[in-house]
Coordinates of C-alpha atoms in Angstrom, one line a residue:
M1 CA 96.4 106.5 83.8
R2 CA 93.1 104.8 84.5
I3 CA 94.1 104.4 88.2
I4 CA 95.0 108.1 88.4
H5 CA 91.7 109.0 86.8
H6 CA 89.7 106.9 89.2
L7 CA 91.6 108.2 92.2
A8 CA 90.9 111.8 91.1
L9 CA 87.2 110.9 90.8
V10 CA 87.1 109.4 94.2
L11 CA 88.8 112.4 95.8
L12 CA 86.4 114.8 94.0
L13 CA 83.3 113.0 95.1
V14 CA 84.4 112.5 98.7
S15 CA 85.5 116.1 99.0
C16 CA 82.0 117.3 97.9
A17 CA 80.2 115.1 100.4
P18 CA 79.7 116.2 104.0
R19 CA 81.4 113.9 106.6
G20 CA 79.2 112.6 109.3
E21 CA 79.5 113.5 113.0
L22 CA 77.5 112.5 116.0
N23 CA 74.9 115.0 117.2
L24 CA 73.5 114.2 120.6
Y25 CA 69.9 115.4 120.7
A26 CA 67.9 114.1 123.7
G27 CA 64.3 113.4 122.7
A28 CA 64.9 113.0 119.0
G29 CA 63.3 109.6 119.2
K30 CA 60.0 111.2 119.9
T31 CA 60.0 112.4 116.3
G32 CA 62.0 109.8 114.6
D33 CA 62.1 106.0 114.8
L34 CA 64.6 104.7 117.4
Q35 CA 67.2 102.1 116.5
R36 CA 69.0 100.8 119.6
I37 CA 72.4 99.6 118.6
F38 CA 74.9 97.8 120.8
V39 CA 78.5 98.7 120.0
G40 CA 81.9 97.1 120.4
T41 CA 84.9 99.2 119.3
T42 CA 88.7 99.3 119.3
R43 CA 88.6 103.1 118.5
E44 CA 90.1 105.4 121.1
I45 CA 87.7 107.6 122.9
D46 CA 88.2 111.3 122.2
E47 CA 87.7 114.4 124.4
S48 CA 84.0 114.5 123.6
G49 CA 83.6 111.0 124.9
F50 CA 82.9 109.3 121.6
P51 CA 85.0 106.9 119.5
S52 CA 87.6 108.5 117.3
G53 CA 89.8 107.3 114.4
N54 CA 92.7 106.5 116.6
R55 CA 93.5 103.0 117.7
S56 CA 92.9 101.6 121.2
R57 CA 94.4 98.5 122.7
D58 CA 91.2 98.1 124.6
L59 CA 87.8 96.8 123.5
I60 CA 85.2 99.4 124.5
Y61 CA 81.4 98.8 124.7
G62 CA 78.4 101.0 124.6
R63 CA 74.7 101.3 123.6
F64 CA 73.7 104.0 121.1
D65 CA 70.1 105.0 120.5
V66 CA 69.9 106.5 117.0
S67 CA 66.8 108.5 115.9
V68 CA 66.0 107.8 112.2
P69 CA 63.9 110.7 110.7
P70 CA 60.5 109.8 109.1
D71 CA 59.5 110.4 105.5
R72 CA 62.9 110.0 103.9
E73 CA 64.1 108.1 100.8
P74 CA 65.2 104.5 101.7
G75 CA 69.0 104.3 101.8
S76 CA 69.5 108.0 102.5
I77 CA 71.2 109.5 105.5
A78 CA 70.7 113.3 106.2
W79 CA 73.4 114.9 108.4
P80 CA 72.8 118.2 110.2
R81 CA 74.8 121.1 108.7
R82 CA 75.7 124.5 110.2
Q83 CA 74.3 123.5 113.6
T84 CA 70.8 123.4 112.2
I85 CA 69.3 120.3 113.8
D86 CA 65.9 118.9 113.0
P87 CA 64.8 115.5 114.2
S88 CA 62.2 115.3 111.5
K89 CA 65.0 115.5 108.8
H90 CA 68.3 114.4 110.4
F91 CA 69.8 111.2 111.8
L92 CA 70.6 112.0 115.4
L93 CA 71.9 110.3 118.5
D94 CA 69.1 110.3 121.1
N95 CA 71.0 108.6 123.9
Y96 CA 74.4 107.1 124.6
S97 CA 75.1 104.6 127.4
P98 CA 78.7 103.5 127.9
I99 CA 79.1 99.9 129.1
A100 CA 82.0 99.3 131.4
T101 CA 83.1 95.7 130.9
Q102 CA 82.7 92.7 128.6
K103 CA 80.6 91.0 131.3
D104 CA 78.3 94.1 131.5
F105 CA 78.0 94.0 127.7
R106 CA 77.0 90.4 127.8
V107 CA 74.5 91.1 130.6
A108 CA 73.0 94.0 128.6
L109 CA 72.5 91.8 125.6
S110 CA 71.0 89.0 127.7
R111 CA 68.5 91.6 129.2
E112 CA 67.5 92.7 125.7
L113 CA 66.8 89.0 124.8
R114 CA 64.3 88.5 127.6
S115 CA 61.6 90.6 126.0
R116 CA 62.1 89.0 122.5
R117 CA 60.2 86.2 120.8
S118 CA 62.0 83.2 119.4
E119 CA 62.2 84.6 115.8
E120 CA 63.8 87.8 117.2
R121 CA 66.5 86.2 119.2
T122 CA 69.1 86.5 116.3
A123 CA 71.8 89.1 116.5
I124 CA 73.2 90.9 113.5
V125 CA 76.8 92.0 113.8
F126 CA 77.7 94.7 111.3
V127 CA 81.3 95.5 110.4
H128 CA 81.8 98.8 108.5
G129 CA 84.3 99.4 105.7
F130 CA 87.2 101.6 104.6
N131 CA 87.0 105.3 105.0
N132 CA 84.3 105.4 107.7
N133 CA 84.4 107.5 110.8
F134 CA 82.4 106.2 113.8
S135 CA 79.2 108.1 113.2
E136 CA 79.1 107.0 109.5
G137 CA 79.3 103.3 110.3
L138 CA 76.8 103.7 113.2
Y139 CA 74.2 105.7 111.2
R140 CA 74.6 103.5 108.1
F141 CA 73.8 100.4 110.3
A142 CA 70.8 102.3 111.8
Q143 CA 69.6 103.2 108.3
L144 CA 69.9 99.6 107.1
S145 CA 68.1 98.2 110.1
E146 CA 65.3 100.7 109.6
D147 CA 64.9 100.3 105.9
L148 CA 64.8 96.5 106.0
A149 CA 62.8 96.4 109.2
L150 CA 65.3 93.9 110.6
P151 CA 63.9 92.2 113.7
F152 CA 67.3 91.2 115.0
I153 CA 69.4 92.6 117.8
P154 CA 71.8 95.0 116.1
V155 CA 75.5 94.9 117.2
H156 CA 78.0 97.2 115.5
Y157 CA 81.7 96.4 115.5
S158 CA 83.5 99.6 114.8
W159 CA 87.2 99.3 114.0
P160 CA 89.5 102.5 113.8
S161 CA 89.3 103.6 110.3
A162 CA 91.1 106.9 109.6
G163 CA 88.0 108.2 107.8
H164 CA 90.0 109.5 104.9
P165 CA 90.1 108.5 101.2
L166 CA 94.0 108.5 101.3
G167 CA 94.1 106.4 104.5
Y168 CA 94.0 103.0 102.8
G169 CA 97.2 101.8 104.3
Y170 CA 96.3 102.9 107.8
D171 CA 92.9 101.4 107.5
R172 CA 94.3 98.0 106.4
D173 CA 96.6 97.9 109.3
S174 CA 93.8 98.9 111.7
M175 CA 91.7 96.2 110.3
L176 CA 94.3 93.6 111.0
I177 CA 94.8 94.9 114.6
A178 CA 91.0 94.8 115.1
R179 CA 90.6 91.0 114.5
D180 CA 90.9 90.1 118.1
G181 CA 88.3 92.7 119.1
L182 CA 85.8 91.3 116.5
E183 CA 86.4 87.8 117.7
A184 CA 85.8 88.8 121.4
T185 CA 82.6 90.7 120.4
I186 CA 81.2 87.7 118.4
R187 CA 82.0 85.3 121.3
T188 CA 80.4 87.7 123.8
V189 CA 77.3 88.0 121.7
A190 CA 77.1 84.2 121.4
D191 CA 77.5 83.8 125.2
A192 CA 74.7 86.2 125.8
G193 CA 72.2 83.6 124.7
V194 CA 71.2 84.5 121.2
D195 CA 69.9 81.7 119.0
E196 CA 72.2 82.6 116.1
I197 CA 74.4 85.4 114.7
L198 CA 74.3 86.9 111.2
L199 CA 77.6 88.5 110.3
V200 CA 77.5 91.4 107.8
G201 CA 80.8 92.9 106.6
H202 CA 81.1 95.8 104.1
S203 CA 84.1 96.6 102.0
M204 CA 87.3 96.2 104.1
G205 CA 85.1 95.1 106.9
A206 CA 84.3 92.0 104.8
L207 CA 88.1 91.2 104.9
L208 CA 88.0 91.7 108.7
T209 CA 85.1 89.4 108.9
M210 CA 86.8 86.6 106.9
E211 CA 90.1 87.0 108.8
T212 CA 88.2 86.7 112.1
L213 CA 86.3 83.6 111.1
R214 CA 89.6 82.1 110.0
Q215 CA 91.3 82.8 113.3
M216 CA 88.3 81.5 115.3
T217 CA 88.4 78.2 113.5
I218 CA 92.2 78.0 114.1
A219 CA 91.5 78.5 117.8
D220 CA 88.9 75.8 118.3
G221 CA 87.6 74.5 115.0
Q222 CA 84.1 74.6 113.7
R223 CA 82.7 74.6 117.2
S224 CA 83.5 78.3 117.4
L225 CA 81.2 78.9 114.5
R226 CA 78.2 77.0 115.9
K227 CA 76.1 80.1 116.4
I228 CA 77.0 81.8 113.1
G229 CA 73.7 81.4 111.2
G230 CA 74.8 83.2 108.0
V231 CA 77.4 85.6 106.5
V232 CA 76.8 88.5 104.1
L233 CA 79.8 90.2 102.5
I234 CA 78.8 93.5 100.8
S235 CA 81.2 94.9 98.2
P236 CA 84.1 92.9 99.8
D237 CA 87.5 94.4 99.2
I238 CA 89.2 91.1 99.2
D239 CA 91.8 89.6 96.8
I240 CA 90.0 86.6 95.3
D241 CA 92.9 84.2 96.0
V242 CA 93.1 85.4 99.6
F243 CA 89.3 84.8 100.0
R244 CA 89.8 81.2 98.7
A245 CA 92.6 80.6 101.1
Q246 CA 90.6 82.0 104.0
A247 CA 87.6 79.8 103.0
D248 CA 89.9 76.7 102.7
R249 CA 91.2 77.3 106.2
I250 CA 87.8 77.9 107.7
G251 CA 86.4 74.7 106.1
K252 CA 82.7 74.4 106.0
L253 CA 81.4 78.0 105.6
P254 CA 78.5 79.2 107.7
Q255 CA 75.2 79.0 105.7
P256 CA 73.8 80.9 104.0
F257 CA 76.9 82.7 102.7
Y258 CA 76.2 85.7 100.4
I259 CA 78.5 88.0 98.4
F260 CA 76.9 91.2 97.1
S261 CA 78.9 92.5 94.1
S262 CA 78.8 95.1 91.5
T263 CA 80.8 95.5 88.3
R264 CA 80.2 99.2 88.5
D265 CA 82.1 99.5 91.8
I266 CA 84.7 102.2 91.0
A267 CA 86.2 102.1 94.5
L268 CA 87.0 98.3 94.1
R269 CA 88.3 98.9 90.6
L270 CA 90.7 101.4 92.0
S271 CA 91.7 99.0 94.8
A272 CA 92.3 96.2 92.3
G273 CA 94.4 98.5 90.1
L274 CA 96.6 99.5 93.1
T275 CA 97.4 95.8 93.6
G276 CA 98.0 95.0 90.0
Q277 CA 94.8 93.1 89.4
T278 CA 91.7 93.5 87.3
A279 CA 89.1 92.7 90.0
R280 CA 88.4 92.2 93.7
L281 CA 85.9 89.7 95.1
G282 CA 83.2 92.5 95.3
N283 CA 83.3 93.4 91.6
T284 CA 84.2 90.1 89.9
T285 CA 81.9 88.3 87.5
D286 CA 83.8 85.0 87.5
V287 CA 81.9 82.7 89.7
Q288 CA 84.1 79.8 88.3
K289 CA 86.9 80.9 90.6
L290 CA 84.6 80.1 93.6
A291 CA 83.1 76.9 92.1
E292 CA 84.2 74.7 95.0
L293 CA 82.8 77.0 97.7
D294 CA 79.2 76.9 99.0
V295 CA 78.6 80.6 98.3
T296 CA 76.0 82.7 96.5
M297 CA 77.1 85.8 94.6
V298 CA 74.4 88.4 94.2
D299 CA 75.2 90.8 91.3
I300 CA 73.4 94.1 91.8
S301 CA 75.3 96.1 89.2
A302 CA 72.0 97.3 87.7
F303 CA 71.3 99.2 90.9
S304 CA 74.5 101.2 91.1
D305 CA 73.3 104.8 90.9
G306 CA 76.1 106.8 92.6
D307 CA 78.5 106.8 95.5
L308 CA 81.1 105.1 93.4
G309 CA 78.9 102.0 93.3
H310 CA 80.4 100.9 96.7
N311 CA 77.4 101.3 98.9
T312 CA 74.8 100.0 96.4
A313 CA 73.4 97.2 98.6
L314 CA 73.2 99.6 101.6
A315 CA 72.0 102.8 100.0
S316 CA 70.3 102.1 96.7
S317 CA 66.7 103.1 97.2
S318 CA 65.5 100.9 94.3
F319 CA 67.3 97.8 95.6
L320 CA 66.1 98.3 99.2
R321 CA 62.6 98.7 97.9
L322 CA 63.0 95.4 96.0
L323 CA 64.1 93.6 99.2
N324 CA 61.2 95.0 101.1
S325 CA 58.8 93.9 98.4
V326 CA 59.8 90.3 98.9
P327 CA 56.9 88.6 100.8
D328 CA 59.3 86.5 102.9
L329 CA 62.7 88.0 103.2
G330 CA 63.8 85.0 105.2
A331 CA 62.9 82.7 102.4
A332 CA 64.6 84.9 99.8
Y333 CA 67.9 84.7 101.7
G334 CA 67.3 81.4 103.5
K335 CA 69.3 78.2 103.7
D336 CA 67.6 76.6 100.7
P337 CA 68.8 78.1 97.4
S338 CA 65.8 76.8 95.5
S339 CA 63.5 78.9 97.7
R340 CA 64.9 82.1 96.1
V341 CA 63.4 81.2 92.7
G342 CA 60.3 83.3 92.1
L343 CA 61.0 85.5 95.1
L344 CA 63.8 87.6 93.6
P345 CA 63.8 88.3 89.9
G346 CA 67.0 87.5 87.9
T347 CA 69.2 85.1 86.2
V348 CA 70.6 82.2 88.2
L349 CA 73.9 80.6 87.2
V350 CA 75.2 77.6 89.1
V351 CA 78.8 76.4 88.9
Q352 CA 79.4 73.3 91.1
N353 CA 78.7 74.6 94.6
A354 CA 78.7 78.3 93.8
T355 CA 75.6 80.2 92.6
R356 CA 75.5 83.6 90.9
L357 CA 72.3 85.5 91.0
I358 CA 72.1 88.5 88.6
I359 CA 69.3 90.9 89.6
P360 CA 67.9 93.4 87.1
N361 CA 66.6 96.8 88.1
L362 CA 63.0 96.5 86.9
A363 CA 62.4 100.1 88.0
Q364 CA 64.6 101.5 85.3

């Protein structure tokens, strides 16, 4: 009965929320802040020329310039409704440039690197989660890049989610199909000449991230991970035993390695119930199960304030403000765990190699 109750809640909340769609508005960047995002996708292109929810056997590339409106709440995304478009209020697509081949994609990234200083020569590859259409994943990444003032080259890997709350089976199969595309995207970004790559996977995209890291090490060992400078899994929809098996096969995990979790994540509670479990990796409190792994769990349950608790790390205005208030974000999430003490408030629990950081919401 609890599963049925949660499923009904999910359907109710999703049905009340407007779904995102791309709105091409040339010149929107004159009003908003422009986020230039490179994209690799295994979505099929629809009649409008944009990626759809259907699967493609081809890996398609492009560059999307997203205009982020000024004076908005951190974490928020405002969609145009009823054809009323206002660049001062809405996320909009300012420009779209398709990129024909993998080689052209690599060249475009290399060209972007030429104007960047050494500390900006990192690429961040973001992998969206379950029930995301193309525009929702793209705009969420633009919002995150804007709110955290990320200096990295943003690369979005968009796999063919059905964009429907009842499409879990379709999405899971699509995620498995998309592993080769993500691997090819990561390798192309590395070959473009970036100094390092930060991988960020959300929800089911975290499972795709782990599966891809696993198959890359099977292909050519730790050498394939030489440019992976860190991994962040946000609300990962992963069976804990599956995660441990993936980590065992990968071997030495890229560092730093963060898992953002929330015990208030209703979506993951539902996912766990559907598989006969009590928790997934993204809502567990038991760091003991990860004791032998060099990972840091960041419990942000205190910041869950809506959206089923599944987008807390991406959309919670209070949590994003906390991150932006850290004097040195790099030190707060750097390779030395001791450097986090005093920068981020909270309780630190250490069990063998694993660390659990519980962050309180001091704004409440």
